[in-house]
């Protein structure tokens, strides 16, 4: 029997569904991650995997490129090629390094193992966004929670932060898309807010997606921020606040920017853990938009 949408035998279509699901799990990706990488909806990926829908051949080729396999393998027409590739791999290539081992290595201060895990993920071709979200960002959140509970000394929290920054630099070495000379986006933390690694990850992902990012970081005097806006004329400013007691600094900075630039004020996007228990964040701070993820930031940037 031939699948009406695919033009291939239905048994081959079933093999396709099974293999793309297996590959996604092998790469440690969610359906949402795959959908984002392919520019389609998560429900479409779910339909591909349960066999209720099949892609056209051009999309099959994109999926093959994502997982670094042949189209023939996805369609179940070439098992031998895959077996040869697996057999040719050394013992290091066959290892899986779950998040739990990554976090355990961080807590133990085993910098060598942390680097080994990251390099393994890069070698496997795991998307940067997945590494950022499922390993680096997740570990930083867990570290912050341990610190807030008093279960982690400050020196260890700082050490883990530094390792995370080094890992982000490794990931960033991947080739980024060019920003086509568009007006920049400024990223910074207000006032004395020093927790900026999450914001740095957002900037790296935006830059990898082709945005012209100017990452200013933390502890920037307000007059310097105003000068940067005058000189670089950004179309958006992204602020991040981690500690609730720095929310007032964000309000003051936003108020100064709006007073200085009036109707020419860039769109101000704000986010961060400090707002988890705040109602209407945009209204509370004076920002234009509150975002909880880099995906939300991307969607709002497209609307500007």
Short mmCIF file of C-alpha atoms in Angstrom, two decimals:
data_model
loop_
_atom_site.label_atom_id
_atom_site.label_comp_id
_atom_site.label_asym_id
_atom_site.label_seq_id
_atom_site.Cartn_x
_atom_site.Cartn_y
_atom_site.Cartn_z
CA UNK A 1 0.00 0.00 0.00
CA UNK A 2 1.28 3.47 -0.93
CA UNK A 3 0.82 6.42 1.42
CA UNK A 4 -1.24 9.03 -0.47
CA UNK A 5 0.70 12.03 0.88
CA UNK A 6 4.17 10.61 0.62
CA UNK A 7 4.28 8.60 -2.56
CA UNK A 8 6.09 5.75 -0.75
CA UNK A 9 4.90 2.41 0.67
CA UNK A 10 2.98 2.77 3.94
CA UNK A 11 5.42 0.40 5.65
CA UNK A 12 8.20 2.82 4.73
CA UNK A 13 6.16 5.70 6.15
CA UNK A 14 5.81 3.77 9.42
CA UNK A 15 9.56 3.23 9.48
CA UNK A 16 10.05 6.98 8.98
CA UNK A 17 7.83 7.80 11.99
CA UNK A 18 9.66 5.34 14.19
CA UNK A 19 13.12 6.53 13.17
CA UNK A 20 12.56 10.26 13.57
CA UNK A 21 11.18 9.66 17.06
CA UNK A 22 14.18 7.49 17.92
CA UNK A 23 16.64 10.08 16.58
CA UNK A 24 14.96 12.93 18.46
CA UNK A 25 15.32 11.04 21.74
CA UNK A 26 18.91 10.11 20.91
CA UNK A 27 19.74 13.80 20.52
CA UNK A 28 17.94 14.68 23.75
CA UNK A 29 15.54 17.01 21.93
CA UNK A 30 11.88 17.72 22.65
CA UNK A 31 9.28 17.94 19.90
CA UNK A 32 9.28 21.69 20.50
CA UNK A 33 13.06 21.85 19.90
CA UNK A 34 12.75 19.98 16.61
CA UNK A 35 9.79 22.10 15.50
CA UNK A 36 11.76 25.28 16.22
CA UNK A 37 14.80 24.00 14.30
CA UNK A 38 12.66 23.13 11.26
CA UNK A 39 10.42 26.20 11.39
CA UNK A 40 7.16 24.25 11.78
CA UNK A 41 4.63 23.62 14.55
CA UNK A 42 5.10 21.20 17.43
CA UNK A 43 1.84 19.44 16.55
CA UNK A 44 3.23 18.77 13.08
CA UNK A 45 6.23 16.98 14.60
CA UNK A 46 3.88 14.99 16.84
CA UNK A 47 1.85 13.98 13.77
CA UNK A 48 5.03 12.95 11.94
CA UNK A 49 6.03 10.76 14.85
CA UNK A 50 2.69 9.05 15.33
CA UNK A 51 2.30 8.47 11.59
CA UNK A 52 -0.88 10.52 11.04
CA UNK A 53 0.95 12.97 8.81
CA UNK A 54 4.06 12.82 6.62
CA UNK A 55 6.27 15.62 5.24
CA UNK A 56 7.11 16.26 1.62
CA UNK A 57 10.52 15.18 0.37
CA UNK A 58 12.12 18.61 0.85
CA UNK A 59 11.16 18.55 4.55
CA UNK A 60 12.41 14.96 4.84
CA UNK A 61 15.76 16.23 3.56
CA UNK A 62 15.80 18.97 6.22
CA UNK A 63 15.07 16.42 8.93
CA UNK A 64 17.90 14.22 7.62
CA UNK A 65 20.27 17.20 7.78
CA UNK A 66 19.15 18.04 11.32
CA UNK A 67 19.97 14.54 12.57
CA UNK A 68 22.98 14.08 10.27
CA UNK A 69 21.66 10.92 8.64
CA UNK A 70 20.76 10.03 5.06
CA UNK A 71 17.25 10.35 3.61
CA UNK A 72 17.46 6.63 2.80
CA UNK A 73 17.97 5.88 6.48
CA UNK A 74 14.93 7.93 7.49
CA UNK A 75 12.81 6.06 4.95
CA UNK A 76 14.06 2.69 6.14
CA UNK A 77 15.82 1.89 2.89
CA UNK A 78 19.35 1.80 4.26
CA UNK A 79 20.15 0.07 7.53
CA UNK A 80 23.60 -1.09 6.52
CA UNK A 81 25.01 2.42 6.19
CA UNK A 82 23.95 3.28 9.73
CA UNK A 83 25.39 0.07 11.15
CA UNK A 84 28.72 0.81 9.52
CA UNK A 85 28.75 4.31 10.98
CA UNK A 86 28.02 2.97 14.47
CA UNK A 87 30.66 0.27 14.17
CA UNK A 88 33.27 2.80 13.04
CA UNK A 89 32.77 4.99 16.08
CA UNK A 90 35.15 4.88 19.00
CA UNK A 91 34.01 4.24 22.57
CA UNK A 92 33.75 7.97 23.34
CA UNK A 93 31.24 8.50 20.50
CA UNK A 94 28.91 5.83 21.82
CA UNK A 95 28.61 7.35 25.30
CA UNK A 96 25.59 9.28 26.48
CA UNK A 97 26.08 12.14 28.92
CA UNK A 98 22.73 13.01 30.54
CA UNK A 99 22.06 16.28 32.32
CA UNK A 100 22.30 14.56 35.71
CA UNK A 101 25.97 13.71 35.10
CA UNK A 102 26.63 17.27 33.90
CA UNK A 103 25.11 18.73 37.08
CA UNK A 104 26.87 16.19 39.32
CA UNK A 105 30.21 17.12 37.73
CA UNK A 106 29.53 20.82 38.30
CA UNK A 107 28.69 20.28 41.95
CA UNK A 108 31.83 18.21 42.43
CA UNK A 109 33.95 20.85 40.72
CA UNK A 110 35.01 18.34 38.05
CA UNK A 111 35.72 20.92 35.37
CA UNK A 112 37.40 18.36 33.12
CA UNK A 113 34.30 16.16 32.97
CA UNK A 114 32.01 19.16 32.41
CA UNK A 115 34.13 20.23 29.42
CA UNK A 116 34.20 16.63 28.15
CA UNK A 117 30.39 16.45 28.22
CA UNK A 118 30.01 19.77 26.42
CA UNK A 119 32.49 18.85 23.68
CA UNK A 120 30.69 15.54 23.24
CA UNK A 121 27.36 17.34 22.74
CA UNK A 122 28.93 19.69 20.19
CA UNK A 123 30.55 16.80 18.34
CA UNK A 124 27.20 15.01 18.15
CA UNK A 125 25.71 18.09 16.53
CA UNK A 126 23.24 18.83 19.33
CA UNK A 127 21.76 22.28 18.52
CA UNK A 128 23.19 25.19 20.50
CA UNK A 129 19.73 26.11 21.73
CA UNK A 130 19.30 22.66 23.27
CA UNK A 131 22.70 22.81 25.00
CA UNK A 132 21.92 26.25 26.40
CA UNK A 133 18.43 25.32 27.62
CA UNK A 134 18.78 21.69 28.73
CA UNK A 135 22.25 21.85 30.26
CA UNK A 136 23.63 25.33 30.98
CA UNK A 137 20.45 27.24 31.84
CA UNK A 138 18.96 24.31 33.74
CA UNK A 139 22.11 23.88 35.84
CA UNK A 140 22.24 27.60 36.64
CA UNK A 141 18.63 27.56 37.84
CA UNK A 142 19.33 24.56 40.05
CA UNK A 143 22.48 26.23 41.37
CA UNK A 144 20.55 29.41 42.17
CA UNK A 145 17.90 27.44 44.04
CA UNK A 146 20.55 25.66 46.11
CA UNK A 147 22.23 28.98 46.91
CA UNK A 148 18.94 30.62 47.91
CA UNK A 149 18.21 27.72 50.29
CA UNK A 150 21.62 28.14 51.89
CA UNK A 151 22.71 24.71 50.63
CA UNK A 152 25.58 26.04 48.53
CA UNK A 153 28.45 28.38 49.51
CA UNK A 154 28.95 31.56 47.50
CA UNK A 155 32.38 30.46 46.23
CA UNK A 156 30.87 27.35 44.61
CA UNK A 157 28.03 29.35 43.04
CA UNK A 158 30.61 31.72 41.52
CA UNK A 159 32.76 28.81 40.34
CA UNK A 160 29.81 27.17 38.57
CA UNK A 161 28.91 30.52 36.98
CA UNK A 162 32.43 30.89 35.59
CA UNK A 163 32.42 27.35 34.17
CA UNK A 164 29.05 28.10 32.57
CA UNK A 165 30.43 31.23 30.92
CA UNK A 166 33.37 29.23 29.54
CA UNK A 167 30.98 26.62 28.16
CA UNK A 168 28.85 29.31 26.53
CA UNK A 169 31.96 30.67 24.82
CA UNK A 170 32.65 27.21 23.41
CA UNK A 171 29.12 26.90 22.04
CA UNK A 172 29.28 30.39 20.58
CA UNK A 173 32.24 29.44 18.40
CA UNK A 174 29.79 27.76 16.08
CA UNK A 175 29.24 29.82 12.93
CA UNK A 176 26.57 32.46 13.47
CA UNK A 177 24.31 33.99 10.86
CA UNK A 178 25.05 37.56 9.81
CA UNK A 179 22.77 40.32 11.04
CA UNK A 180 22.58 42.04 7.64
CA UNK A 181 23.61 45.39 9.16
CA UNK A 182 20.27 45.90 10.87
CA UNK A 183 19.91 48.20 13.86
CA UNK A 184 21.09 46.50 17.04
CA UNK A 185 19.39 45.17 20.14
CA UNK A 186 20.94 46.22 23.46
CA UNK A 187 21.04 43.66 26.28
CA UNK A 188 21.89 44.61 29.86
CA UNK A 189 20.96 44.28 33.52
CA UNK A 190 19.79 47.36 35.45
CA UNK A 191 21.42 48.94 38.49
CA UNK A 192 23.52 46.63 40.63
CA UNK A 193 21.95 43.42 39.27
CA UNK A 194 24.91 41.11 38.71
CA UNK A 195 23.16 37.94 37.53
CA UNK A 196 23.63 38.22 33.80
CA UNK A 197 24.48 34.74 32.46
CA UNK A 198 20.87 33.97 31.51
CA UNK A 199 20.71 37.23 29.57
CA UNK A 200 24.00 36.35 27.88
CA UNK A 201 22.46 33.07 26.71
CA UNK A 202 19.49 34.94 25.27
CA UNK A 203 21.90 37.23 23.41
CA UNK A 204 23.90 34.31 22.03
CA UNK A 205 20.76 32.59 20.73
CA UNK A 206 19.45 35.81 19.16
CA UNK A 207 22.82 36.39 17.51
CA UNK A 208 22.91 32.83 16.19
CA UNK A 209 19.50 33.50 14.63
CA UNK A 210 20.81 36.53 12.74
CA UNK A 211 20.06 39.46 15.07
CA UNK A 212 22.55 42.28 15.54
CA UNK A 213 23.17 41.93 19.29
CA UNK A 214 25.08 44.37 21.50
CA UNK A 215 25.56 42.72 24.87
CA UNK A 216 26.45 45.35 27.50
CA UNK A 217 26.24 43.08 30.55
CA UNK A 218 25.92 44.38 34.10
CA UNK A 219 26.90 47.33 36.29
CA UNK A 220 26.55 49.90 33.48
CA UNK A 221 25.95 53.49 34.74
CA UNK A 222 22.66 54.95 33.58
CA UNK A 223 24.29 57.87 31.74
CA UNK A 224 26.41 55.37 29.79
CA UNK A 225 23.30 53.42 28.83
CA UNK A 226 21.66 56.61 27.59
CA UNK A 227 24.78 57.43 25.56
CA UNK A 228 24.82 53.94 24.03
CA UNK A 229 21.21 54.37 22.94
CA UNK A 230 22.03 57.74 21.35
CA UNK A 231 25.08 56.37 19.54
CA UNK A 232 23.81 52.97 18.39
CA UNK A 233 20.10 53.71 17.93
CA UNK A 234 18.85 50.24 18.89
CA UNK A 235 15.34 49.25 17.93
CA UNK A 236 14.96 47.22 21.14
CA UNK A 237 16.43 47.00 24.63
CA UNK A 238 16.27 43.77 26.63
CA UNK A 239 16.57 43.99 30.42
CA UNK A 240 16.94 41.06 32.79
CA UNK A 241 16.31 41.08 36.54
CA UNK A 242 17.02 38.02 38.68
CA UNK A 243 16.76 39.32 42.24
CA UNK A 244 13.45 40.98 43.29
CA UNK A 245 15.23 43.77 45.13
CA UNK A 246 16.58 45.05 41.80
CA UNK A 247 13.12 45.56 40.28
CA UNK A 248 13.12 49.20 41.43
CA UNK A 249 16.38 49.76 39.54
CA UNK A 250 14.71 48.47 36.39
CA UNK A 251 11.76 50.84 36.91
CA UNK A 252 14.08 53.82 37.38
CA UNK A 253 16.16 52.96 34.32
CA UNK A 254 13.10 52.53 32.11
CA UNK A 255 11.70 55.84 33.35
CA UNK A 256 14.96 57.66 32.55
CA UNK A 257 15.13 56.14 29.06
CA UNK A 258 11.54 57.13 28.28
CA UNK A 259 12.08 60.67 29.54
CA UNK A 260 15.25 61.07 27.45
CA UNK A 261 13.92 59.63 24.19
CA UNK A 262 10.16 60.18 24.32
CA UNK A 263 8.40 58.84 21.23
CA UNK A 264 11.73 57.61 19.87
CA UNK A 265 12.29 55.27 22.80
CA UNK A 266 13.27 51.78 21.59
CA UNK A 267 10.93 48.93 22.46
CA UNK A 268 11.81 47.79 25.97
CA UNK A 269 11.54 44.06 26.69
CA UNK A 270 12.00 42.80 30.24
CA UNK A 271 12.32 39.35 31.79
CA UNK A 272 13.96 37.36 34.56
CA UNK A 273 13.20 35.27 37.63
CA UNK A 274 12.50 38.35 39.76
CA UNK A 275 9.04 38.64 38.17
CA UNK A 276 7.75 35.11 38.82
CA UNK A 277 5.33 36.39 41.48
CA UNK A 278 4.57 39.78 39.90
CA UNK A 279 1.20 40.31 38.23
CA UNK A 280 1.33 42.60 35.19
CA UNK A 281 5.09 42.99 34.80
CA UNK A 282 4.98 45.42 31.88
CA UNK A 283 2.62 47.77 33.73
CA UNK A 284 4.56 47.41 36.98
CA UNK A 285 7.93 48.27 35.45
CA UNK A 286 7.00 50.53 32.54
CA UNK A 287 8.42 48.10 29.97
CA UNK A 288 6.62 47.46 26.69
CA UNK A 289 6.72 43.68 26.88
CA UNK A 290 7.42 40.98 29.47
CA UNK A 291 8.93 37.76 28.09
CA UNK A 292 9.61 34.49 29.90
CA UNK A 293 11.59 32.73 27.17
CA UNK A 294 13.83 33.47 24.20
CA UNK A 295 11.02 32.23 21.93
CA UNK A 296 8.75 34.97 23.29
CA UNK A 297 11.53 37.51 22.75
CA UNK A 298 11.89 36.39 19.11
CA UNK A 299 8.14 36.65 18.49
CA UNK A 300 8.00 40.16 19.91
CA UNK A 301 11.07 41.33 17.98
CA UNK A 302 9.35 40.27 14.76
CA UNK A 303 6.41 42.54 15.60
CA UNK A 304 8.55 45.68 16.01
#
